[in-house]
CSV table of C-alpha atoms in Angstrom, one decimal:
chain,number,residue,atom,x,y,z
A,55,MET,CA,0.0,0.0,0.0
A,56,SER,CA,1.1,3.6,-0.6
A,57,ARG,CA,-0.5,6.9,0.4
A,58,VAL,CA,-1.5,9.4,-2.2
A,59,ALA,CA,-3.2,12.8,-2.3
A,60,ALA,CA,-5.6,13.9,-5.0
A,61,ILE,CA,-7.1,17.4,-5.4
A,62,ASP,CA,-9.9,18.2,-7.8
A,63,CYS,CA,-10.3,21.9,-8.3
A,64,GLY,CA,-13.6,22.6,-10.1
A,65,THR,CA,-15.7,25.6,-10.9
A,66,ASN,CA,-17.7,25.5,-7.6
A,67,SER,CA,-15.6,23.4,-5.2
A,68,ILE,CA,-12.1,22.2,-4.4
A,69,ARG,CA,-11.9,18.7,-3.0
A,70,LEU,CA,-9.1,16.6,-1.3
A,71,LEU,CA,-8.7,12.9,-1.1
A,72,ILE,CA,-5.9,11.3,0.8
A,73,ALA,CA,-6.0,7.6,0.4
A,74,ASP,CA,-4.1,4.4,0.7
A,75,VAL,CA,-3.9,2.5,-2.6
A,76,SER,CA,-2.7,-1.0,-3.5
A,77,ALA,CA,-0.1,-1.7,-6.0
A,78,HIS,CA,-0.9,-1.1,-9.7
A,79,GLY,CA,-3.1,-3.9,-11.1
A,80,ALA,CA,-4.4,-5.0,-7.6
A,81,PRO,CA,-8.1,-5.2,-7.2
A,82,GLY,CA,-10.2,-3.2,-4.7
A,83,PRO,CA,-11.2,0.4,-4.2
A,84,LEU,CA,-9.2,3.1,-2.5
A,85,ALA,CA,-9.0,3.2,1.3
A,86,ASP,CA,-10.0,6.8,2.4
A,87,VAL,CA,-7.8,8.5,5.0
A,88,VAL,CA,-9.2,12.1,4.4
A,89,ARG,CA,-12.0,13.2,2.1
A,90,GLU,CA,-12.8,16.9,2.3
A,91,MET,CA,-14.7,19.5,0.2
A,92,ARG,CA,-14.7,23.3,0.3
A,93,VAL,CA,-17.0,25.5,-1.8
A,94,VAL,CA,-14.7,28.2,-3.1
A,95,ARG,CA,-16.6,29.2,-6.3
A,96,LEU,CA,-13.3,29.6,-8.3
A,97,GLY,CA,-15.5,30.0,-11.5
A,98,GLN,CA,-17.2,33.1,-10.1
A,99,GLY,CA,-17.9,35.4,-13.1
A,100,VAL,CA,-15.6,33.4,-15.5
A,101,ASP,CA,-18.4,32.8,-18.0
A,102,ALA,CA,-18.9,36.5,-18.4
A,103,THR,CA,-15.4,37.9,-17.9
A,104,GLY,CA,-13.1,35.1,-19.1
A,105,GLU,CA,-10.9,35.6,-16.0
A,106,LEU,CA,-10.6,34.2,-12.5
A,107,ALA,CA,-11.7,36.9,-10.0
A,108,PRO,CA,-9.1,37.9,-7.3
A,109,GLU,CA,-11.4,37.1,-4.5
A,110,ALA,CA,-12.1,33.6,-6.0
A,111,LEU,CA,-8.4,33.0,-6.3
A,112,GLU,CA,-7.9,33.9,-2.7
A,113,ARG,CA,-10.6,31.6,-1.5
A,114,THR,CA,-9.1,28.8,-3.5
A,115,PHE,CA,-5.5,29.5,-2.3
A,116,ALA,CA,-6.8,29.5,1.3
A,117,ALA,CA,-8.3,26.1,0.9
A,118,THR,CA,-5.2,24.8,-0.8
A,119,ARG,CA,-3.0,26.1,2.1
A,120,ASP,CA,-5.2,24.0,4.5
A,121,TYR,CA,-5.0,21.0,2.2
A,122,ALA,CA,-1.2,21.2,2.0
A,123,GLU,CA,-1.0,21.0,5.8
A,124,LEU,CA,-3.3,17.9,5.8
A,125,ILE,CA,-1.2,16.2,3.2
A,126,LYS,CA,1.9,16.9,5.3
A,127,VAL,CA,0.3,15.7,8.5
A,128,HIS,CA,-1.0,12.4,6.9
A,129,GLY,CA,2.2,11.7,5.0
A,130,ALA,CA,1.0,11.4,1.5
A,131,GLY,CA,3.9,10.6,-0.7
A,132,ARG,CA,2.6,11.6,-4.1
A,133,VAL,CA,0.2,14.4,-4.9
A,134,ARG,CA,-1.7,15.3,-8.1
A,135,PHE,CA,-3.7,18.5,-8.4
A,136,ALA,CA,-6.1,18.7,-11.4
A,137,ALA,CA,-8.1,21.8,-12.3
A,138,THR,CA,-11.0,21.7,-14.7
A,139,SER,CA,-13.6,23.9,-16.4
A,140,ALA,CA,-13.2,27.3,-14.8
A,141,THR,CA,-9.4,27.2,-15.1
A,142,ARG,CA,-9.5,25.9,-18.7
A,143,ASP,CA,-11.7,28.9,-19.6
A,144,ALA,CA,-9.7,31.6,-17.8
A,145,ARG,CA,-7.2,33.9,-19.6
A,146,ASN,CA,-5.3,34.5,-16.3
A,147,ARG,CA,-4.9,30.9,-15.4
A,148,GLN,CA,-1.2,31.3,-15.0
A,149,VAL,CA,-1.8,33.3,-11.8
A,150,PHE,CA,-3.7,30.4,-10.5
A,151,VAL,CA,-1.0,27.9,-11.6
A,152,ASP,CA,1.8,29.9,-10.0
A,153,GLY,CA,-0.1,30.3,-6.7
A,154,ILE,CA,-1.0,26.6,-6.4
A,155,ARG,CA,2.6,25.6,-7.2
A,156,ASP,CA,4.0,27.9,-4.5
A,157,LEU,CA,1.5,26.6,-1.9
A,158,LEU,CA,1.6,22.9,-2.7
A,159,GLY,CA,5.0,22.3,-4.1
A,160,VAL,CA,3.6,20.4,-7.2
A,161,GLU,CA,2.7,21.6,-10.6
A,162,PRO,CA,-1.1,21.9,-10.9
A,163,GLU,CA,-2.5,20.4,-14.1
A,164,VAL,CA,-5.2,22.2,-16.1
A,165,ILE,CA,-6.7,19.0,-17.6
A,166,SER,CA,-8.7,18.8,-20.9
A,167,GLY,CA,-12.4,18.0,-21.0
A,168,ASP,CA,-11.5,14.6,-22.4
A,169,GLU,CA,-9.1,13.7,-19.6
A,170,GLU,CA,-11.7,15.0,-17.1
A,171,ALA,CA,-14.2,12.6,-18.6
A,172,ALA,CA,-11.9,9.7,-18.5
A,173,LEU,CA,-10.9,10.3,-14.9
A,174,SER,CA,-14.6,10.6,-13.9
A,175,PHE,CA,-15.3,7.3,-15.5
A,176,ALA,CA,-12.4,5.6,-13.8
A,177,GLY,CA,-13.5,6.9,-10.4
A,178,ALA,CA,-17.1,5.9,-10.8
A,179,SER,CA,-16.4,2.5,-12.4
A,180,SER,CA,-13.9,1.6,-9.6
A,181,VAL,CA,-16.7,1.0,-7.2
A,182,LEU,CA,-19.4,-0.2,-9.6
A,183,PRO,CA,-20.3,-3.9,-9.9
A,184,ALA,CA,-18.2,-5.7,-12.5
A,185,MET,CA,-19.2,-4.3,-15.9
A,186,GLY,CA,-19.8,-6.5,-18.9
A,187,GLU,CA,-20.1,-5.7,-22.6
A,188,ASP,CA,-23.2,-3.5,-22.1
A,189,PRO,CA,-22.2,0.1,-22.2
A,190,ILE,CA,-22.8,2.4,-19.2
A,191,LEU,CA,-23.0,6.1,-19.4
A,192,VAL,CA,-21.3,8.1,-16.6
A,193,VAL,CA,-22.5,11.8,-16.3
A,194,ASP,CA,-20.3,14.2,-14.3
A,195,LEU,CA,-22.4,17.3,-13.8
A,196,GLY,CA,-20.1,20.1,-12.6
A,197,GLY,CA,-20.1,23.8,-12.0
A,198,GLY,CA,-18.8,24.9,-15.4
A,199,SER,CA,-19.0,21.7,-17.6
A,200,THR,CA,-20.6,18.4,-17.8
A,201,GLU,CA,-18.9,15.2,-19.0
A,202,PHE,CA,-20.5,12.3,-20.8
A,203,VAL,CA,-18.6,9.1,-20.8
A,204,LEU,CA,-19.7,5.8,-22.4
A,205,GLY,CA,-17.8,2.8,-21.4
A,206,ASP,CA,-17.8,-0.9,-20.6
A,207,SER,CA,-15.5,-3.5,-19.1
A,208,THR,CA,-12.8,-2.6,-21.7
A,209,GLY,CA,-12.7,1.1,-20.7
A,210,VAL,CA,-13.9,4.3,-22.3
A,211,ILE,CA,-15.7,3.9,-25.6
A,212,ALA,CA,-16.5,7.6,-26.2
A,213,ALA,CA,-16.4,10.8,-24.2
A,214,ARG,CA,-17.3,14.5,-24.5
A,215,SER,CA,-17.1,17.5,-22.2
A,216,VAL,CA,-19.6,20.3,-22.9
A,217,ASP,CA,-19.9,23.8,-21.3
A,218,ILE,CA,-23.0,23.4,-19.2
A,219,GLY,CA,-22.9,23.4,-15.4
A,220,CYS,CA,-24.7,24.7,-12.4
A,221,VAL,CA,-22.6,27.8,-11.8
A,222,ARG,CA,-22.4,28.7,-15.5
A,223,LEU,CA,-26.1,28.5,-16.1
A,224,THR,CA,-27.1,30.2,-12.9
A,225,GLU,CA,-24.9,33.2,-13.8
A,226,ARG,CA,-26.0,33.2,-17.4
A,227,HIS,CA,-29.7,32.7,-17.0
A,228,LEU,CA,-31.3,31.9,-13.6
A,229,ARG,CA,-31.0,35.3,-12.0
A,230,SER,CA,-34.5,35.6,-10.4
A,231,ASP,CA,-35.6,33.9,-7.2
A,232,PRO,CA,-37.2,31.6,-8.1
A,233,PRO,CA,-36.2,31.7,-11.9
A,234,THR,CA,-38.8,32.8,-14.4
A,235,ALA,CA,-40.3,30.6,-17.1
A,236,ALA,CA,-38.3,32.6,-19.7
A,237,GLN,CA,-35.1,32.1,-17.8
A,238,ILE,CA,-35.7,28.4,-17.5
A,239,ALA,CA,-36.5,28.1,-21.2
A,240,ALA,CA,-33.3,30.0,-22.1
A,241,ALA,CA,-31.2,27.6,-19.9
A,242,GLU,CA,-32.9,24.6,-21.3
A,243,ALA,CA,-32.1,25.8,-24.8
A,244,ASP,CA,-28.4,25.9,-23.8
A,245,VAL,CA,-28.6,22.4,-22.3
A,246,ASP,CA,-30.3,21.0,-25.4
A,247,ALA,CA,-27.6,22.5,-27.7
A,248,ALA,CA,-24.9,21.0,-25.5
A,249,LEU,CA,-26.6,17.6,-25.6
A,250,ASP,CA,-26.7,17.8,-29.3
A,251,LEU,CA,-22.9,18.4,-29.3
A,252,ALA,CA,-22.3,15.6,-26.8
A,253,ALA,CA,-24.3,13.2,-29.0
A,254,GLN,CA,-22.0,13.9,-32.0
A,255,THR,CA,-19.2,12.1,-30.1
A,256,VAL,CA,-21.0,9.9,-27.6
A,257,PRO,CA,-23.7,7.5,-28.9
A,258,LEU,CA,-26.1,8.1,-26.1
A,259,ASP,CA,-28.6,5.6,-27.6
A,260,ARG,CA,-26.1,2.8,-26.9
A,261,ALA,CA,-26.2,3.3,-23.1
A,262,THR,CA,-27.9,0.6,-21.2
A,263,ALA,CA,-27.6,2.3,-17.8
A,264,VAL,CA,-26.7,5.8,-16.5
A,265,VAL,CA,-24.6,6.7,-13.4
A,266,GLY,CA,-24.6,10.3,-12.2
A,267,VAL,CA,-21.7,11.8,-10.2
A,268,ALA,CA,-20.7,15.0,-8.5
A,269,GLY,CA,-22.4,17.3,-5.9
A,270,SER,CA,-25.4,18.5,-7.9
A,271,ILE,CA,-26.5,15.0,-8.6
A,272,THR,CA,-25.9,13.6,-5.2
A,273,THR,CA,-27.8,16.5,-3.6
A,274,ILE,CA,-30.7,15.9,-6.0
A,275,THR,CA,-30.7,12.3,-4.9
A,276,ALA,CA,-30.8,13.3,-1.2
A,277,HIS,CA,-33.8,15.5,-2.0
A,278,ALA,CA,-35.5,12.6,-3.9
A,279,LEU,CA,-34.9,10.3,-1.0
A,280,GLY,CA,-36.2,12.8,1.5
A,281,LEU,CA,-33.2,12.5,3.8
A,282,SER,CA,-33.0,14.1,7.2
A,283,GLU,CA,-29.3,15.0,6.6
A,284,TYR,CA,-26.7,14.4,3.9
A,285,GLN,CA,-25.9,10.7,4.2
A,286,PRO,CA,-23.3,9.5,1.6
A,287,ASN,CA,-24.0,5.9,2.5
A,288,ARG,CA,-27.7,6.3,1.5
A,289,ILE,CA,-26.9,8.3,-1.6
A,290,HIS,CA,-24.1,6.2,-3.0
A,291,GLY,CA,-25.5,3.4,-5.2
A,292,ALA,CA,-29.1,4.7,-4.9
A,293,SER,CA,-31.1,3.6,-8.0
A,294,LEU,CA,-34.2,5.7,-8.5
A,295,ASP,CA,-36.7,5.7,-11.3
A,296,LEU,CA,-36.5,8.7,-13.7
A,297,GLU,CA,-39.8,10.1,-12.8
A,298,THR,CA,-38.9,10.3,-9.1
A,299,ILE,CA,-35.6,12.1,-10.0
A,300,THR,CA,-37.1,14.5,-12.4
A,301,ASP,CA,-39.9,15.4,-10.0
A,302,ALA,CA,-37.2,16.2,-7.4
A,303,CYS,CA,-35.3,18.3,-10.0
A,304,THR,CA,-38.5,20.3,-10.8
A,305,ASN,CA,-39.2,20.8,-7.1
A,306,LEU,CA,-35.7,22.2,-6.4
A,307,LEU,CA,-35.7,24.4,-9.5
A,308,GLU,CA,-39.0,26.0,-8.5
A,309,MET,CA,-38.0,26.6,-4.8
A,310,THR,CA,-36.8,29.9,-3.5
A,311,ARG,CA,-33.2,30.2,-2.2
A,312,ASP,CA,-34.5,30.4,1.3
A,313,GLU,CA,-36.5,27.2,0.8
A,314,ARG,CA,-33.5,25.4,-0.5
A,315,ALA,CA,-31.3,26.7,2.3
A,316,ALA,CA,-33.7,25.2,4.8
A,317,LEU,CA,-33.2,21.7,3.5
A,318,PRO,CA,-31.2,19.6,6.0
A,319,TYR,CA,-28.9,18.0,3.4
A,320,MET,CA,-28.2,21.2,1.4
A,321,HIS,CA,-24.6,22.4,1.5
A,322,PRO,CA,-24.6,26.2,1.9
A,323,GLY,CA,-22.3,26.5,-1.1
A,324,ARG,CA,-24.9,24.8,-3.3
A,325,VAL,CA,-28.0,26.8,-2.3
A,326,ASP,CA,-27.8,29.3,-5.1
A,327,VAL,CA,-26.7,26.9,-7.9
A,328,ILE,CA,-28.6,23.7,-7.3
A,329,GLY,CA,-31.6,24.9,-9.3
A,330,ALA,CA,-29.5,25.0,-12.4
A,331,GLY,CA,-27.9,21.7,-11.6
A,332,ALA,CA,-31.4,20.2,-11.3
A,333,LEU,CA,-32.4,21.7,-14.6
A,334,VAL,CA,-29.4,20.2,-16.3
A,335,TRP,CA,-29.9,16.7,-14.8
A,336,ARG,CA,-33.6,16.7,-15.6
A,337,ARG,CA,-32.9,17.6,-19.2
A,338,ILE,CA,-30.2,15.0,-19.6
A,339,LEU,CA,-32.5,12.3,-18.2
A,340,ASP,CA,-35.4,13.3,-20.5
A,341,ARG,CA,-33.0,13.0,-23.5
A,342,LEU,CA,-31.8,9.6,-22.3
A,343,ALA,CA,-35.3,8.3,-21.8
A,344,ASN,CA,-36.2,9.4,-25.3
A,345,VAL,CA,-33.1,8.1,-27.2
A,346,SER,CA,-33.1,4.7,-25.3
A,347,SER,CA,-36.8,4.1,-26.2
A,348,GLY,CA,-37.5,3.5,-22.5
A,349,ARG,CA,-34.7,1.1,-22.0
A,350,ILE,CA,-33.2,3.5,-19.4
A,351,ALA,CA,-35.8,3.8,-16.7
A,352,THR,CA,-33.6,4.4,-13.7
A,353,ALA,CA,-30.4,6.3,-12.8
A,354,VAL,CA,-27.8,5.5,-10.2
A,355,SER,CA,-26.0,8.0,-8.1
A,356,SER,CA,-22.3,7.6,-7.1
A,357,GLU,CA,-20.3,9.4,-4.4
A,358,HIS,CA,-17.1,8.3,-6.2
A,359,ASP,CA,-16.0,10.3,-9.2
A,360,ILE,CA,-13.1,12.3,-10.7
A,361,LEU,CA,-11.5,12.7,-7.3
A,362,ASP,CA,-11.1,8.9,-7.0
A,363,GLY,CA,-10.0,8.8,-10.6
A,364,ILE,CA,-7.2,11.3,-9.9
A,365,ALA,CA,-6.0,9.2,-6.9
A,366,LEU,CA,-6.1,6.0,-9.0
A,367,SER,CA,-4.2,7.8,-11.8
A,368,ILE,CA,-1.3,8.5,-9.4
A,369,ARG,CA,-1.0,4.7,-8.6
A,370,ASP,CA,-1.4,3.8,-12.3
A,371,ALA,CA,1.4,6.2,-13.3
A,372,GLU,CA,4.0,4.1,-11.4
């Protein structure tokens, strides 16, 4: 066993996983030592300005400073820091890269959408039952982008990252509380266009099952389950029918911010963007139901995603 540290820096949150991993090729999932998440909203305003805001950078640097200390305390030997959509989009990403390098002592990687998709699939599939020849679609719904990855027991068949996410669509369209019908329609048009793009690369109609990962989807699952608090063990692996999930999405989208904030499983950093996340997930599931001719009638939620994929990639690079 060796101890590694993985950091996933997205548009809305930055997450740390310190884990013990077995040798390359050995079976079994990661053994968590520390798993933390901070909402820093690195992507604040990036969709409109094309730059990372100074205050967003400072929030992210503060979290990274804390993570560096945890990595030192727990003795992780190797570290990989992967940044995704917001950093990819930003003209001033070098300020971010330099700041993270100074704090962490490793070179942060601004990964492509394709690599983000592959890492998400690796993380989600690492804890799924053994896959066969039937393709499974993994959907990673983030703050700035969403990844669609079709794969089977041999690995990734096709993947596409598109620029729709809960932060991006909230800032672009869903400005009222709750959003207006016109705002919802405009956001749905963006999602539909992004789905058309994804379908050019990923044959969505070949999927026999769908697994959703990341905070928006797991929070929607908590809402659909009516949990009294956020319970990862109840959320992970939950398989719900599409109607139940889409009803939960509609309910979250139509709530006010105060109503969402009062939900016992709602992270404060998701209150203002979960409506957009719900809109995206609802639209994706509607498309999958249509293109699969009813073959896909349920969706599974996973607490394991790109963060686990980053940790596994450290082991596999040996």
